[in-house]
Amino acid sequence: VAITASCVRSSKGEPINGILNVRDITREREEEERRSTFISVISHELQTPIAIIKGYASTLARSDAHFDRATQHSRLVAIEEEADRLNKLVENLLYASRIQANGLQMDISSLDLASLIHKVVRRIQARRQDVNITASIPSNLPTVVADRERIEEVLLNLLDNAVKYSPRQQAVSISAHATGEEVIVSVSDSGMGISLRDQEQIFERFHRVGDPMSQATPGAGLGLYICRAIVEAHGGHIWVESTLRQGSTFSFSLPREERAQLPMVVF
Ligand code: ADP
């Protein structure tokens, strides 16, 4: 809290009254902290790929440099990956500022979640052969009404995180089931896990877990914030169950098609 005290004086300057002002500044402090975290996270997330791109590009461009084809190729691939990382960061920043400014515009239609899940898994497997993602999705999974692109974004974010925050070669799984009202999708990993305290905050903008392995992993703390906004805009929920050093399961629910109320602009 912020406390200010002032004194009301008579025309002769004698104190006649006192005013004590007690103000809860928790929200202002949180906003201030978030702003300074934002600046340090974004600067770091911009600097690292730029440094890698610049370093590799300038060695490749040197007129006296002679690299074999394999070295040349691996450096070009690294440049491409870092450019993708920058692109993703900018996309996420725009996404998050749109959420803050005027909510999400949705393009809603009937969605076969099962085939979308299989498509996203194939897409991640294509670029990460070192990861084994198992999908157990019942063939009769009910349809939902949803914005296909945005739900794809949620699935990509959760699966990317499961892979990113787990040691190499660890298995990741995705499953789905239906209840009477909803379809629930869960993404599980046996990675580093998240403490109870962090579980309460990871869906906030720019919140990243402080531990060194998490900090060493690229990220700006926007993915889960965006996931939550998307899922809640569909009338669903997103949550995490996790045990430190054992793994995490992120789940989200979406109303079944026959239960959904079609929103125009939501969140
Ligand atoms: P980031 O881009 O930093 O990964 P997210 O919003 O997706 O941003 O995640 C927020 C933070 O939550 C991450 O920085 C990480 O510390 C933690 N986190 C997310 N997913 C996992 C996971 N599967 N296992 C462990 N920690 C996770």
Short mmCIF file of C-alpha atoms and ligand atoms in Angstrom, two decimals:
data_model
loop_
_atom_site.label_atom_id
_atom_site.label_comp_id
_atom_site.label_asym_id
_atom_site.label_seq_id
_atom_site.Cartn_x
_atom_site.Cartn_y
_atom_site.Cartn_z
CA VAL A 1 0.00 0.00 0.00
CA ALA A 2 1.02 3.66 -0.42
CA ILE A 3 0.35 5.89 2.59
CA THR A 4 0.38 9.66 2.39
CA ALA A 5 -0.38 12.02 5.25
CA SER A 6 -1.26 15.69 5.02
CA CYS A 7 -2.17 18.36 7.51
CA VAL A 8 -4.92 21.00 7.23
CA ARG A 9 -3.89 24.29 8.88
CA SER A 10 -5.82 27.34 10.05
CA SER A 11 -5.13 30.78 8.55
CA LYS A 12 -2.68 31.26 11.45
CA GLY A 13 -0.80 28.13 10.44
CA GLU A 14 -1.95 25.98 13.35
CA PRO A 15 -2.73 22.35 12.53
CA ILE A 16 -6.48 21.73 12.80
CA ASN A 17 -6.94 18.44 10.97
CA GLY A 18 -4.97 15.55 9.54
CA ILE A 19 -5.70 13.46 6.45
CA LEU A 20 -4.27 9.97 6.08
CA ASN A 21 -4.58 8.46 2.61
CA VAL A 22 -4.08 4.70 2.30
CA ARG A 23 -4.12 3.39 -1.27
CA ASP A 24 -3.82 -0.18 -2.54
CA ILE A 25 -1.16 -0.01 -5.27
CA THR A 26 -0.83 -3.75 -5.88
CA ARG A 27 -2.21 -3.47 -9.42
CA GLU A 28 0.03 -0.52 -10.32
CA ARG A 29 3.06 -2.39 -8.99
CA GLU A 30 2.12 -5.52 -10.92
CA GLU A 31 1.67 -3.49 -14.11
CA GLU A 32 5.03 -1.77 -13.53
CA GLU A 33 6.73 -5.13 -12.95
CA ARG A 34 5.07 -6.56 -16.06
CA ARG A 35 6.30 -3.61 -18.14
CA SER A 36 9.89 -4.01 -16.97
CA THR A 37 9.73 -7.80 -17.47
CA PHE A 38 8.34 -7.12 -20.95
CA ILE A 39 11.29 -4.92 -21.86
CA SER A 40 13.93 -7.35 -20.59
CA VAL A 41 12.25 -10.46 -22.08
CA ILE A 42 11.69 -8.82 -25.46
CA SER A 43 15.19 -7.35 -25.63
CA HIS A 44 16.68 -10.75 -24.87
CA GLU A 45 14.36 -12.54 -27.30
CA LEU A 46 15.30 -10.07 -30.05
CA GLN A 47 19.01 -9.90 -29.33
CA THR A 48 19.71 -13.64 -29.34
CA PRO A 49 18.40 -14.50 -32.83
CA ILE A 50 19.75 -11.26 -34.30
CA ALA A 51 23.23 -12.06 -32.93
CA ILE A 52 23.09 -15.61 -34.39
CA ILE A 53 21.82 -14.42 -37.79
CA LYS A 54 24.42 -11.67 -37.96
CA GLY A 55 27.27 -13.95 -36.86
CA TYR A 56 26.49 -16.72 -39.36
CA ALA A 57 25.60 -14.36 -42.21
CA SER A 58 28.80 -12.38 -41.87
CA THR A 59 31.05 -15.49 -41.79
CA LEU A 60 29.25 -16.90 -44.85
CA ALA A 61 29.56 -13.57 -46.65
CA ARG A 62 33.34 -13.21 -46.08
CA SER A 63 35.08 -13.31 -49.44
CA ASP A 64 37.99 -15.37 -48.07
CA ALA A 65 35.73 -17.93 -46.35
CA HIS A 66 35.63 -21.45 -47.79
CA PHE A 67 33.04 -23.71 -46.21
CA ASP A 68 32.14 -27.21 -47.31
CA ARG A 69 28.55 -27.70 -48.45
CA ALA A 70 27.43 -29.36 -45.18
CA THR A 71 28.72 -26.49 -43.00
CA GLN A 72 27.23 -23.93 -45.36
CA HIS A 73 23.90 -25.75 -45.26
CA SER A 74 23.79 -26.07 -41.46
CA ARG A 75 24.51 -22.34 -41.06
CA LEU A 76 21.81 -21.39 -43.53
CA VAL A 77 19.35 -23.67 -41.69
CA ALA A 78 20.29 -21.97 -38.40
CA ILE A 79 19.70 -18.55 -39.97
CA GLU A 80 16.30 -19.70 -41.22
CA GLU A 81 15.35 -21.07 -37.78
CA GLU A 82 16.35 -17.88 -36.02
CA ALA A 83 14.40 -15.79 -38.55
CA ASP A 84 11.38 -18.04 -37.85
CA ARG A 85 11.86 -17.42 -34.15
CA LEU A 86 11.84 -13.65 -34.71
CA ASN A 87 8.77 -13.97 -36.88
CA LYS A 88 6.93 -15.99 -34.21
CA LEU A 89 7.84 -13.43 -31.55
CA VAL A 90 6.46 -10.55 -33.61
CA GLU A 91 3.31 -12.56 -34.42
CA ASN A 92 2.77 -13.31 -30.72
CA LEU A 93 3.31 -9.68 -29.75
CA LEU A 94 0.72 -8.57 -32.31
CA TYR A 95 -1.65 -11.31 -31.19
CA ALA A 96 -1.30 -10.29 -27.53
CA SER A 97 -1.78 -6.60 -28.24
CA ARG A 98 -4.89 -7.37 -30.30
CA ILE A 99 -6.28 -9.36 -27.36
CA GLN A 100 -5.58 -6.42 -25.04
CA ALA A 101 -6.99 -3.81 -27.39
CA ASN A 102 -10.22 -5.22 -28.74
CA GLY A 103 -10.54 -8.93 -28.15
CA LEU A 104 -10.43 -11.64 -30.74
CA GLN A 105 -12.45 -11.68 -33.91
CA MET A 106 -13.48 -15.28 -34.54
CA ASP A 107 -14.28 -17.17 -37.70
CA ILE A 108 -16.39 -20.00 -36.32
CA SER A 109 -17.54 -23.18 -38.01
CA SER A 110 -18.03 -26.87 -37.30
CA LEU A 111 -14.62 -28.38 -36.56
CA ASP A 112 -13.41 -31.97 -36.62
CA LEU A 113 -10.93 -31.67 -33.77
CA ALA A 114 -9.59 -35.22 -34.23
CA SER A 115 -8.29 -34.58 -37.75
CA LEU A 116 -6.90 -31.18 -36.76
CA ILE A 117 -4.95 -32.80 -33.89
CA HIS A 118 -3.48 -35.43 -36.23
CA LYS A 119 -2.51 -32.69 -38.72
CA VAL A 120 -0.74 -30.61 -36.05
CA VAL A 121 1.10 -33.68 -34.71
CA ARG A 122 2.29 -34.56 -38.25
CA ARG A 123 3.46 -30.96 -38.74
CA ILE A 124 5.55 -30.96 -35.56
CA GLN A 125 6.92 -34.46 -36.23
CA ALA A 126 8.00 -33.35 -39.70
CA ARG A 127 10.38 -30.75 -38.27
CA ARG A 128 11.30 -32.60 -35.05
CA GLN A 129 12.22 -36.19 -35.88
CA ASP A 130 13.96 -36.49 -32.51
CA VAL A 131 10.62 -36.21 -30.68
CA ASN A 132 8.07 -38.94 -30.32
CA ILE A 133 4.51 -37.65 -30.07
CA THR A 134 1.78 -40.22 -29.47
CA ALA A 135 -1.82 -39.29 -30.13
CA SER A 136 -4.75 -41.21 -28.66
CA ILE A 137 -7.87 -39.70 -30.12
CA PRO A 138 -11.12 -41.70 -30.32
CA SER A 139 -12.40 -41.92 -33.88
CA ASN A 140 -15.89 -40.89 -32.77
CA LEU A 141 -14.76 -37.69 -31.03
CA PRO A 142 -17.67 -35.22 -31.30
CA THR A 143 -17.23 -32.07 -33.38
CA VAL A 144 -16.93 -28.64 -31.79
CA VAL A 145 -17.73 -25.20 -33.16
CA ALA A 146 -14.51 -23.28 -33.29
CA ASP A 147 -12.13 -21.08 -35.21
CA ARG A 148 -9.90 -23.66 -36.90
CA GLU A 149 -6.82 -21.45 -37.20
CA ARG A 150 -6.95 -20.31 -33.61
CA ILE A 151 -7.41 -23.81 -32.18
CA GLU A 152 -4.50 -24.92 -34.36
CA GLU A 153 -2.47 -22.14 -32.69
CA VAL A 154 -3.43 -23.51 -29.22
CA LEU A 155 -2.43 -27.07 -30.16
CA LEU A 156 0.87 -25.90 -31.67
CA ASN A 157 1.71 -23.83 -28.60
CA LEU A 158 0.97 -26.62 -26.12
CA LEU A 159 2.83 -29.27 -28.12
CA ASP A 160 5.77 -26.94 -28.78
CA ASN A 161 6.02 -26.22 -25.04
CA ALA A 162 5.82 -29.92 -24.15
CA VAL A 163 8.76 -30.57 -26.49
CA LYS A 164 10.71 -27.42 -25.51
CA TYR A 165 10.55 -27.96 -21.76
CA SER A 166 11.42 -31.67 -21.80
CA PRO A 167 14.83 -33.31 -22.17
CA ARG A 168 15.58 -34.52 -25.71
CA GLN A 169 14.08 -37.85 -26.77
CA GLN A 170 11.35 -37.66 -24.11
CA ALA A 171 7.93 -38.81 -25.22
CA VAL A 172 5.06 -36.34 -25.48
CA SER A 173 1.45 -37.42 -25.76
CA ILE A 174 -1.81 -35.83 -26.77
CA SER A 175 -5.22 -37.28 -26.00
CA ALA A 176 -8.84 -36.21 -26.25
CA HIS A 177 -12.15 -37.37 -24.82
CA ALA A 178 -15.69 -36.12 -24.66
CA THR A 179 -17.96 -35.54 -21.68
CA GLY A 180 -21.68 -34.81 -21.98
CA GLU A 181 -20.98 -31.10 -22.44
CA GLU A 182 -17.47 -30.71 -23.78
CA VAL A 183 -14.48 -32.12 -25.58
CA ILE A 184 -11.28 -32.12 -23.53
CA VAL A 185 -7.81 -32.20 -25.07
CA SER A 186 -4.71 -32.91 -22.96
CA VAL A 187 -1.03 -32.58 -23.81
CA SER A 188 1.37 -34.41 -21.46
CA ASP A 189 5.12 -34.43 -21.11
CA SER A 190 7.59 -35.95 -18.64
CA GLY A 191 9.72 -32.83 -18.60
CA MET A 192 10.80 -30.34 -15.98
CA GLY A 193 7.37 -29.72 -14.43
CA ILE A 194 6.08 -26.49 -12.92
CA SER A 195 5.84 -25.53 -9.22
CA LEU A 196 2.40 -24.80 -7.74
CA ARG A 197 3.31 -21.13 -7.38
CA ASP A 198 4.26 -20.81 -11.06
CA GLN A 199 1.19 -22.80 -12.16
CA GLU A 200 -0.91 -19.90 -10.89
CA GLN A 201 0.95 -17.39 -13.03
CA ILE A 202 2.04 -19.01 -16.29
CA PHE A 203 -1.13 -17.97 -18.12
CA GLU A 204 -0.33 -14.30 -17.40
CA ARG A 205 1.41 -12.19 -20.04
CA PHE A 206 5.24 -12.45 -19.99
CA HIS A 207 5.37 -14.83 -17.04
CA ARG A 208 8.26 -17.25 -17.43
CA VAL A 209 9.41 -19.70 -14.79
CA GLY A 210 12.61 -18.43 -13.14
CA ASP A 211 14.57 -21.69 -13.08
CA PRO A 212 17.74 -21.79 -15.21
CA MET A 213 16.61 -24.50 -17.65
CA SER A 214 13.40 -22.64 -18.39
CA GLN A 215 15.26 -19.34 -18.78
CA ALA A 216 17.75 -20.95 -21.16
CA THR A 217 14.87 -22.04 -23.41
CA PRO A 218 13.76 -19.45 -25.97
CA GLY A 219 10.38 -17.88 -25.22
CA ALA A 220 8.68 -14.63 -24.30
CA GLY A 221 5.93 -15.86 -21.98
CA LEU A 222 3.13 -15.08 -24.44
CA GLY A 223 2.08 -18.51 -25.75
CA LEU A 224 -0.05 -19.61 -22.81
CA TYR A 225 -1.58 -16.15 -22.44
CA ILE A 226 -2.69 -16.36 -26.08
CA CYS A 227 -3.93 -19.96 -25.60
CA ARG A 228 -6.06 -18.93 -22.64
CA ALA A 229 -7.56 -15.97 -24.52
CA ILE A 230 -8.44 -18.21 -27.49
CA VAL A 231 -9.94 -21.04 -25.40
CA GLU A 232 -11.97 -18.67 -23.21
CA ALA A 233 -13.22 -16.86 -26.31
CA HIS A 234 -14.75 -20.21 -27.34
CA GLY A 235 -16.45 -20.59 -23.95
CA GLY A 236 -13.89 -23.20 -22.82
CA HIS A 237 -11.26 -23.46 -20.08
CA ILE A 238 -7.54 -24.19 -19.98
CA TRP A 239 -5.60 -25.54 -17.00
CA VAL A 240 -2.43 -27.32 -15.97
CA GLU A 241 -1.58 -30.21 -13.65
CA SER A 242 2.10 -30.62 -12.97
CA THR A 243 4.69 -32.04 -10.61
CA LEU A 244 8.11 -30.46 -10.46
CA ARG A 245 10.78 -32.58 -12.21
CA GLN A 246 8.16 -35.17 -13.26
CA GLY A 247 6.15 -33.50 -15.98
CA SER A 248 3.07 -31.51 -16.89
CA THR A 249 -0.32 -32.01 -18.45
CA PHE A 250 -2.00 -29.01 -20.07
CA SER A 251 -5.68 -29.48 -20.87
CA PHE A 252 -8.33 -27.38 -22.50
CA SER A 253 -12.03 -27.84 -23.03
CA LEU A 254 -14.32 -26.71 -25.83
CA PRO A 255 -18.12 -26.99 -25.83
CA ARG A 256 -19.49 -29.80 -28.03
CA GLU A 257 -21.07 -28.53 -31.22
CA GLU A 258 -24.63 -29.18 -30.09
CA ARG A 259 -23.98 -27.30 -26.79
CA ALA A 260 -22.13 -24.29 -28.16
CA GLN A 261 -23.61 -20.82 -28.40
CA LEU A 262 -22.28 -19.23 -31.56
CA PRO A 263 -20.46 -16.02 -30.67
CA MET A 264 -19.73 -13.28 -33.24
CA VAL A 265 -17.01 -11.37 -31.43
CA VAL A 266 -15.99 -12.80 -28.13
CA PHE A 267 -13.57 -12.22 -25.23
P1 ADP B 1 7.22 -19.24 -23.58
O1 ADP B 1 7.27 -18.62 -24.93
O2 ADP B 1 8.13 -18.59 -22.61
O3 ADP B 1 7.35 -20.72 -23.62
P2 ADP B 1 4.49 -19.66 -22.61
O4 ADP B 1 3.47 -18.63 -22.28
O5 ADP B 1 4.14 -20.67 -23.62
O6 ADP B 1 5.78 -18.84 -23.04
O7 ADP B 1 4.88 -20.40 -21.27
C1 ADP B 1 5.11 -19.63 -20.09
C2 ADP B 1 6.11 -20.32 -19.20
O8 ADP B 1 5.52 -21.51 -18.64
C3 ADP B 1 7.35 -20.81 -19.92
O9 ADP B 1 8.31 -19.79 -20.01
C4 ADP B 1 7.81 -21.97 -19.04
O10 ADP B 1 8.56 -21.45 -17.96
C5 ADP B 1 6.49 -22.54 -18.50
N1 ADP B 1 6.03 -23.71 -19.27
C6 ADP B 1 5.14 -23.74 -20.28
N2 ADP B 1 4.90 -24.98 -20.72
C7 ADP B 1 5.67 -25.79 -19.96
C8 ADP B 1 5.88 -27.22 -19.91
N3 ADP B 1 5.24 -28.07 -20.73
N4 ADP B 1 6.75 -27.70 -18.96
C9 ADP B 1 7.40 -26.87 -18.12
N5 ADP B 1 7.24 -25.51 -18.12
C10 ADP B 1 6.39 -24.97 -19.02
#
